[in-house]
Coordinates of C-alpha atoms in Angstrom, one line a residue:
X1 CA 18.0 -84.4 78.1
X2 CA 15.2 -86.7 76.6
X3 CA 12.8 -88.3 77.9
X4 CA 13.0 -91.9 78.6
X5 CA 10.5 -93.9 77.1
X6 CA 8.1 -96.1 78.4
X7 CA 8.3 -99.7 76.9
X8 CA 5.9 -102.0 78.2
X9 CA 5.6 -106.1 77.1
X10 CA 2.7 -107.8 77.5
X11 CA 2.7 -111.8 77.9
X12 CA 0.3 -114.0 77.6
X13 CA 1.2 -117.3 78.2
X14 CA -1.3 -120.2 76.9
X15 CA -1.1 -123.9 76.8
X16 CA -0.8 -123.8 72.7
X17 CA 0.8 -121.0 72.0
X18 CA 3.1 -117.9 73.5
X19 CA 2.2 -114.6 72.6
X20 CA 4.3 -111.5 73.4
X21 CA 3.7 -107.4 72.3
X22 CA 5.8 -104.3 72.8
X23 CA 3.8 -101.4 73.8
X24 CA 5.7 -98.0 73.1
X25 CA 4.9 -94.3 74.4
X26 CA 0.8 -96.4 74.7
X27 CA 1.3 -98.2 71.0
X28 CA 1.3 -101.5 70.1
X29 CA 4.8 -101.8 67.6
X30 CA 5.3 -105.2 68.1
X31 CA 3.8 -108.5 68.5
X32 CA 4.4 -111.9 67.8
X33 CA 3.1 -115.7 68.7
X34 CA 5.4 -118.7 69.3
X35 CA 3.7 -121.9 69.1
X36 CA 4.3 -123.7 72.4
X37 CA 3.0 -126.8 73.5
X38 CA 3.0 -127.0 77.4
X39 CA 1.3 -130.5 77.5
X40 CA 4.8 -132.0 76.4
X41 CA 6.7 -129.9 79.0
X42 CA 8.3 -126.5 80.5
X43 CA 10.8 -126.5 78.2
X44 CA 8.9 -125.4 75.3
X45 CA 7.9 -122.6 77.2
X46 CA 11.8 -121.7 78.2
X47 CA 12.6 -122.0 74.2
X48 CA 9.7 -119.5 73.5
X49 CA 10.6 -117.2 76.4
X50 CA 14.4 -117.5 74.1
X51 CA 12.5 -116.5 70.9
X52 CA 10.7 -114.1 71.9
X53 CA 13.3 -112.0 73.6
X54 CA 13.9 -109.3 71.1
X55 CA 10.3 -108.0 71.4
X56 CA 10.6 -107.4 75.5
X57 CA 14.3 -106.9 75.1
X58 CA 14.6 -103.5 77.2
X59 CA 11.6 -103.3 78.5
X60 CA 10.7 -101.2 81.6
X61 CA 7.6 -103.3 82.9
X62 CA 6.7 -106.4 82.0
X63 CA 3.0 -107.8 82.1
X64 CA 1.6 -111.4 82.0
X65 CA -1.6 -112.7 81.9
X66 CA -2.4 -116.6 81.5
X67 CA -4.4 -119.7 80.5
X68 CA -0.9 -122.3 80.5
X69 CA -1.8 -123.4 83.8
X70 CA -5.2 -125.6 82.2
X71 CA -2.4 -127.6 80.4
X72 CA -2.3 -131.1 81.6
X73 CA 1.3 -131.3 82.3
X74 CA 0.1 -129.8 85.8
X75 CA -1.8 -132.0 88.3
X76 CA -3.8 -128.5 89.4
X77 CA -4.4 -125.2 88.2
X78 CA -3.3 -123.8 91.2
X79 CA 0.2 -125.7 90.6
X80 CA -0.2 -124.7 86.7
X81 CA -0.3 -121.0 88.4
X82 CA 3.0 -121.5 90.7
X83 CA 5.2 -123.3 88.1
X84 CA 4.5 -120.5 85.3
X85 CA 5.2 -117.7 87.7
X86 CA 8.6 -119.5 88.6
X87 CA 9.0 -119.4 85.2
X88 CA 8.5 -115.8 84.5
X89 CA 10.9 -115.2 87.5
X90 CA 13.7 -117.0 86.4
X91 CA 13.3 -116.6 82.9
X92 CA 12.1 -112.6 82.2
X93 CA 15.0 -109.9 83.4
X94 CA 12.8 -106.7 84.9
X95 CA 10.0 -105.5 86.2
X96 CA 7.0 -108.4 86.4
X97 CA 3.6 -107.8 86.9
X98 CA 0.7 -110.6 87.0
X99 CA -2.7 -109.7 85.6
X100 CA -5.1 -110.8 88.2
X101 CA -8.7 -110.1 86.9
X102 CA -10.7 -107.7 89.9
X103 CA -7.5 -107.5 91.6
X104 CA -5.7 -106.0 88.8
X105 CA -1.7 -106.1 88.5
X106 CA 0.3 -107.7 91.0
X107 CA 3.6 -108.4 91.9
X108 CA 4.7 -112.2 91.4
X109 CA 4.6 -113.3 94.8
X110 CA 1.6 -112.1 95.7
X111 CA 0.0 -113.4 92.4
X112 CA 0.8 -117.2 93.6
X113 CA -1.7 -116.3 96.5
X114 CA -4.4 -115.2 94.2
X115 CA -4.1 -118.0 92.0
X116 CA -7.7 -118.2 91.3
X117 CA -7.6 -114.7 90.5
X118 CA -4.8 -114.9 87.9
X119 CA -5.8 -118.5 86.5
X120 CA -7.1 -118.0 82.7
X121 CA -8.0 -114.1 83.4
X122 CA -6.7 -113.0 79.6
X123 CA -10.3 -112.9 78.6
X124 CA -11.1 -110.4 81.9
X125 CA -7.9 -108.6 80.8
X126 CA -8.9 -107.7 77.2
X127 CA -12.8 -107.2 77.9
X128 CA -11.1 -104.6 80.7
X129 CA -9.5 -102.9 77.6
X130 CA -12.2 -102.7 75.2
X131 CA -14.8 -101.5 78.1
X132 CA -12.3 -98.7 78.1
X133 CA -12.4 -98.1 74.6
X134 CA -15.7 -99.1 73.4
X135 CA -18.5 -98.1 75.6
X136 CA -21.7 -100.9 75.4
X137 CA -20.1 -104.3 73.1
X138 CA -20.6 -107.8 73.3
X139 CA -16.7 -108.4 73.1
X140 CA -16.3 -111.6 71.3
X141 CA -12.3 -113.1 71.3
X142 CA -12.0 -116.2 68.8
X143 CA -8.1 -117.8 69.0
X144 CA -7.2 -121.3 68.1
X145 CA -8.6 -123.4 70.8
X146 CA -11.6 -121.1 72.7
X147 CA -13.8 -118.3 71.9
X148 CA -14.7 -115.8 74.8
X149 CA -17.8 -114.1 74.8
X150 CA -18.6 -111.3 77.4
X151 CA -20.9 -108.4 77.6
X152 CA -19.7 -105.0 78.2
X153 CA -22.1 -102.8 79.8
X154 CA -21.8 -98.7 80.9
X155 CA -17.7 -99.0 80.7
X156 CA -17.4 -101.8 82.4
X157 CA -17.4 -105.9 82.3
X158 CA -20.6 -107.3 82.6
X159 CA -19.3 -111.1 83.2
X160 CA -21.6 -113.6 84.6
X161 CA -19.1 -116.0 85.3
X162 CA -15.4 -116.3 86.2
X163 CA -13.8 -119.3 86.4
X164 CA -13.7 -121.5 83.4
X165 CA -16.1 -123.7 84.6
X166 CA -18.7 -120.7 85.7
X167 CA -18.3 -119.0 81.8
X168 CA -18.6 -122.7 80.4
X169 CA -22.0 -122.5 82.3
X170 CA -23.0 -119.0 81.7
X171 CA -22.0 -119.6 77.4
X172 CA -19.2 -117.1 78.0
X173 CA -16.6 -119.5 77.1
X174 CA -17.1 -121.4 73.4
X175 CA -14.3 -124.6 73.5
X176 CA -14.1 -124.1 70.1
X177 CA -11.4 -122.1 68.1
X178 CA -10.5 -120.9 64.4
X179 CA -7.4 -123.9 63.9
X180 CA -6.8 -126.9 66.5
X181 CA -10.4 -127.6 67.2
X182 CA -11.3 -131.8 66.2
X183 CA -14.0 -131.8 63.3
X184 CA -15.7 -134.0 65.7
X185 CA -16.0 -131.0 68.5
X186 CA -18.4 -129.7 66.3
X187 CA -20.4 -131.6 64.7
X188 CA -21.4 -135.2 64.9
X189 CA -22.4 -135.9 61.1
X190 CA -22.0 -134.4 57.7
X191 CA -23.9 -134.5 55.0
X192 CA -22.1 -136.4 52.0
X193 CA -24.4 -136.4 48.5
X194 CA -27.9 -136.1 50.2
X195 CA -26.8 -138.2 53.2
X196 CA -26.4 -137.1 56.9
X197 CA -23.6 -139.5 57.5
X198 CA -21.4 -140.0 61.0
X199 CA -18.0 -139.1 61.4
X200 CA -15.2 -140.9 62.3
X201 CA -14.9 -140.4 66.1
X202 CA -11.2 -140.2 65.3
X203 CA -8.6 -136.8 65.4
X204 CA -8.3 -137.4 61.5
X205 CA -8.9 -133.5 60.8
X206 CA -9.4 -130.1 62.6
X207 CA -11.3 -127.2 62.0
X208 CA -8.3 -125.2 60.4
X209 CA -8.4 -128.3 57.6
X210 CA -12.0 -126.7 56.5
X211 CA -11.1 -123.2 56.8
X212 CA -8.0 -124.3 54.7
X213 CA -10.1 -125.4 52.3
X214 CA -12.6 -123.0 52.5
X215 CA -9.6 -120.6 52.0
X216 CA -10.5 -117.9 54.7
X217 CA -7.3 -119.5 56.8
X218 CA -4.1 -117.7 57.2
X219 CA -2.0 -120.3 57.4
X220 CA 0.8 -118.1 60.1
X221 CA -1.9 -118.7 62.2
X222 CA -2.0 -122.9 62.0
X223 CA 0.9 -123.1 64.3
X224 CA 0.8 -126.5 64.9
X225 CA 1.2 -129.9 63.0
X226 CA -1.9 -131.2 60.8
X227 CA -3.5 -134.4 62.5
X228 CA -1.8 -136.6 60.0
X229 CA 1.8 -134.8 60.1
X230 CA 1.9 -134.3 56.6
X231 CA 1.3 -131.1 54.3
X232 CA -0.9 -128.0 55.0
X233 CA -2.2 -127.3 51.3
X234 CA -5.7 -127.7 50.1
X235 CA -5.1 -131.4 48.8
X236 CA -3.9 -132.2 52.3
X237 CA -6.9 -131.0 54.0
X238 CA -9.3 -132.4 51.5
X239 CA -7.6 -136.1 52.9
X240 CA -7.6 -135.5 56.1
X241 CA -11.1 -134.5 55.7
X242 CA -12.5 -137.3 53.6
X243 CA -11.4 -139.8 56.4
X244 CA -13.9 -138.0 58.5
X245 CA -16.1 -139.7 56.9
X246 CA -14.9 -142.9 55.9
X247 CA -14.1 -141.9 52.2
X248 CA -11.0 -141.2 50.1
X249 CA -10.0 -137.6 48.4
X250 CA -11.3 -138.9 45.2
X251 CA -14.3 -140.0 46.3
X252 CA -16.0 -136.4 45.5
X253 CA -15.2 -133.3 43.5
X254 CA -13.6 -130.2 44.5
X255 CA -17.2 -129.0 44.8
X256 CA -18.6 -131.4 47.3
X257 CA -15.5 -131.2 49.3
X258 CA -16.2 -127.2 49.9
X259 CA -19.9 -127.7 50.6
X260 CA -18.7 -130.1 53.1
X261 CA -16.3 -128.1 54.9
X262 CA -18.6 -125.4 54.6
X263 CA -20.9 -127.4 56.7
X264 CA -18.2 -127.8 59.5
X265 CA -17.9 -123.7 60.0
X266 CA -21.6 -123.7 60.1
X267 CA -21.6 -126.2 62.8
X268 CA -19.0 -124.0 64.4
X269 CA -20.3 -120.9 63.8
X270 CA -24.4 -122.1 65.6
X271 CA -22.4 -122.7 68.7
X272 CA -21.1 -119.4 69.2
X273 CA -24.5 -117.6 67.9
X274 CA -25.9 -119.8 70.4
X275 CA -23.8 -118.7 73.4
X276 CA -23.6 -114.9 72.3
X277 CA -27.2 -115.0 72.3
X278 CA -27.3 -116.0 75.9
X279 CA -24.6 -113.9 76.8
X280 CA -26.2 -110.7 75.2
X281 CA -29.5 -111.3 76.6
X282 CA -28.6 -112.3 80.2
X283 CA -30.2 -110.5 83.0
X284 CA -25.8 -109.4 83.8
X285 CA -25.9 -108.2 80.9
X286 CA -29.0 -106.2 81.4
X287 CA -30.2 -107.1 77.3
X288 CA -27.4 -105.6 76.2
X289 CA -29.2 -102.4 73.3
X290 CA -29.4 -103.6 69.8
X291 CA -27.1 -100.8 68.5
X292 CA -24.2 -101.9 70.3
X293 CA -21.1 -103.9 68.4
X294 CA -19.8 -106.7 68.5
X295 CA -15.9 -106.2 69.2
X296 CA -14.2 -109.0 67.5
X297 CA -10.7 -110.0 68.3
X298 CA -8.4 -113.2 68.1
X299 CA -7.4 -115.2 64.6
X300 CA -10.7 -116.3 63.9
X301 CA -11.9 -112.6 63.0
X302 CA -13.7 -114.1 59.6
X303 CA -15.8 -116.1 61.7
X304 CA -16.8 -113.4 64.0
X305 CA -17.6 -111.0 61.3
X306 CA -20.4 -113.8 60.2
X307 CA -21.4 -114.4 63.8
X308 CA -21.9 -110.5 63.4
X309 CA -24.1 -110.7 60.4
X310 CA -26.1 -113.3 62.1
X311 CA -27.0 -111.2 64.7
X312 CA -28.1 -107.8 62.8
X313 CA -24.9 -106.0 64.9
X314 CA -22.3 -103.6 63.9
X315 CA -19.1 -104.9 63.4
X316 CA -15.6 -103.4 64.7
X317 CA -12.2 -105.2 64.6
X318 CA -10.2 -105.1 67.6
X319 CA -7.2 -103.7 65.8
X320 CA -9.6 -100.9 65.1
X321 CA -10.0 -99.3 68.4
X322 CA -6.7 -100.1 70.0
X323 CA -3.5 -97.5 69.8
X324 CA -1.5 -100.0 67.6
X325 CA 1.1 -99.2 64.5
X326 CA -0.4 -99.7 61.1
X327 CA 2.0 -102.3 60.6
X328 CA 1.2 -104.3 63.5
X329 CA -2.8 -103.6 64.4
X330 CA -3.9 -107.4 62.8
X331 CA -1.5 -109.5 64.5
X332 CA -1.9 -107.2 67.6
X333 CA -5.4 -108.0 67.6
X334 CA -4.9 -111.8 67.1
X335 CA -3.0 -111.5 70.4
X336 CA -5.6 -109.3 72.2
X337 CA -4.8 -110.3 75.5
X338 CA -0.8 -109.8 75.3
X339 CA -1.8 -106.1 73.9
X340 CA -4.1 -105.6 76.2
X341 CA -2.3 -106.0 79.5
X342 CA 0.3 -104.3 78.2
X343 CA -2.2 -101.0 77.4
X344 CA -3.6 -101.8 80.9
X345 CA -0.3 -101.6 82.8
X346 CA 1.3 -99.1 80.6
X347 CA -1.5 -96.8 81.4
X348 CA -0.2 -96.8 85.1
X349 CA 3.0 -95.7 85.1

């Protein structure tokens, strides 16, 4: 008779964005992201639960991990925490397990006890993995809205802080992200023709409008509506952009429209040299050696790959190092913490 096989799904459950994997026999076959805006209610969570049922269809475990509780249709994280884990009960069939950082997997009801625990611990979840993997890293995880930055250090996770507002301290959480973060998150001014001139303080454009333009974006990975509601091409962008700054699209050539957006990643990209430099050169971190990687992961690879560059250090994808189908290894990295705790709790049974 044959053997049954292990099929584990790994959740994790964000405030922008769902993202599921099917681990098989310790693989990553399939993986998927449903946009998901919590901050208009549940029920965009329940409709992505619905979509997303063909990839844990059958599964014999199911792991979750979280950062849906931050989203401001909850009065508290800890009540963030309780209402997503009634969720997973009533709305995922099988087996549940809660990723809960130190504490590791737990069941459902005694996650809603260790709230503080489970509350945005993907980041502690997919450092865990690449510890395992990886040896010595500065593990660097760069989705649409954050960037996580943590040291790994003889095997294990060298984190300074914990809670969002400890790693916001400590540099090891960027807010800034690959598509939905405003222009104005990171920078203040741009230069137009010789000028340093101030931006709009308006949500006109996002980040994912330069990338757009500076054509590095894949656009499965702009989930969300443009700022303006209107078309995601390269003429779009370039309006959104040029109101940024007080302009119209004709204003300046295709040029001086690049050089400007250009300037925007850069802005980006000096915050999170800044933080990794703290992060790697914290006394937690013990000066992490000069010959160990950087481990990039999330949708905003191409920007970790410069942040790479910047800092003389080795390079390896995510994708890379995890067990993963061929087929699957980029998307399963832009989801790094759904494959993750599915790895991590398929390795237990």
């Amino acid at each position: 008779m044959e053997k049954r096989k292990s099929i584990v799904a790994g959740f994790d459950i964000g405030g922008a964005h769902l993202k599921v994997t099917r681990a098989q026999d310790g693989r990553i076959v399939e993986a998927v992201t449903i946009a998901t805006p919590l901050w208009l209610g549940l029920h965009t969570l329940t409709l992505a639960f619905e979509k997303a049922a063909p990839i844990y269809a059958g599964a014999d475990l199911n792991a979750f991990t979280m950062t849906g509780e931050l989203a401001d249709v909850f009065p508290s994280r800890d009540a963030g925490v309780a209402a997503l884990l009634d969720e997973i009960s009533a709305r995922v069939p099988g087996e549940n397990l809660i990723y809960a950082g130190p504490s590791g997997f737990v069941g459902v009801d005694q996650a809603a006890r260790l709230s503080s625990d489970v509350a945005s611990a993907n980041w502690h979840a997919t450092a865990s993995l690449v510890a395992k993997l990886a040896g010595d890293a500065l593990f660097v995880d760069m989705g649409s809205t954050t960037t996580d930055i943590i040291a790994i250090r003889n095997g294990a996770v060298a984190n300074d802080g914990y809670t969002d507002a400890g790693r916001l301290l400590s540099g090891e959480l960027v807010y800034t992200g690959f598509t939905r973060t405003f222009l104005f998150g990171v920078a203040s001014s741009a230069p137009v023709r010789g000028r340093l001139t101030p931006l709009m303080n308006e949500y006109f454009a996002s980040i994912a409008d330069a990338h757009r333009i500076l054509g590095v974006l894949d656009e499965k990975d702009d989930r969300h509506a443009s700022a303006d509601g209107k078309e995601k091409t390269i003429d779009g962008s370039i309006a959104r952009l040029a109101r940024m700054i007080g302009r119209d699209a004709t204003e300046l050539t295709l040029p001086e429209w690049h050089e400007i957006a250009r300037w925007f990643s850069e802005q980006q990209l000096r915050k999170i040299h800044d933080a990794a430099s703290l992060v790697a050169g914290s006394l937690v971190a013990g000066s992490l050696a000069r010959d160990a990687p950087i481990v990039g992961a999330g949708t905003g690879r191409w920007q970790i790959r410069r942040l790479a560059e910047r800092m003389e250090r080795r390079f390896v994808d995510f994708a890379e190092i995890i067990p993963a189908d061929d087929t699957v290894r980029g998307e399963a990295s832009s989801v790094a913490p759904a494959s993750a705790v599915a790895l991590l709790a398929g390795s237990q049974l």
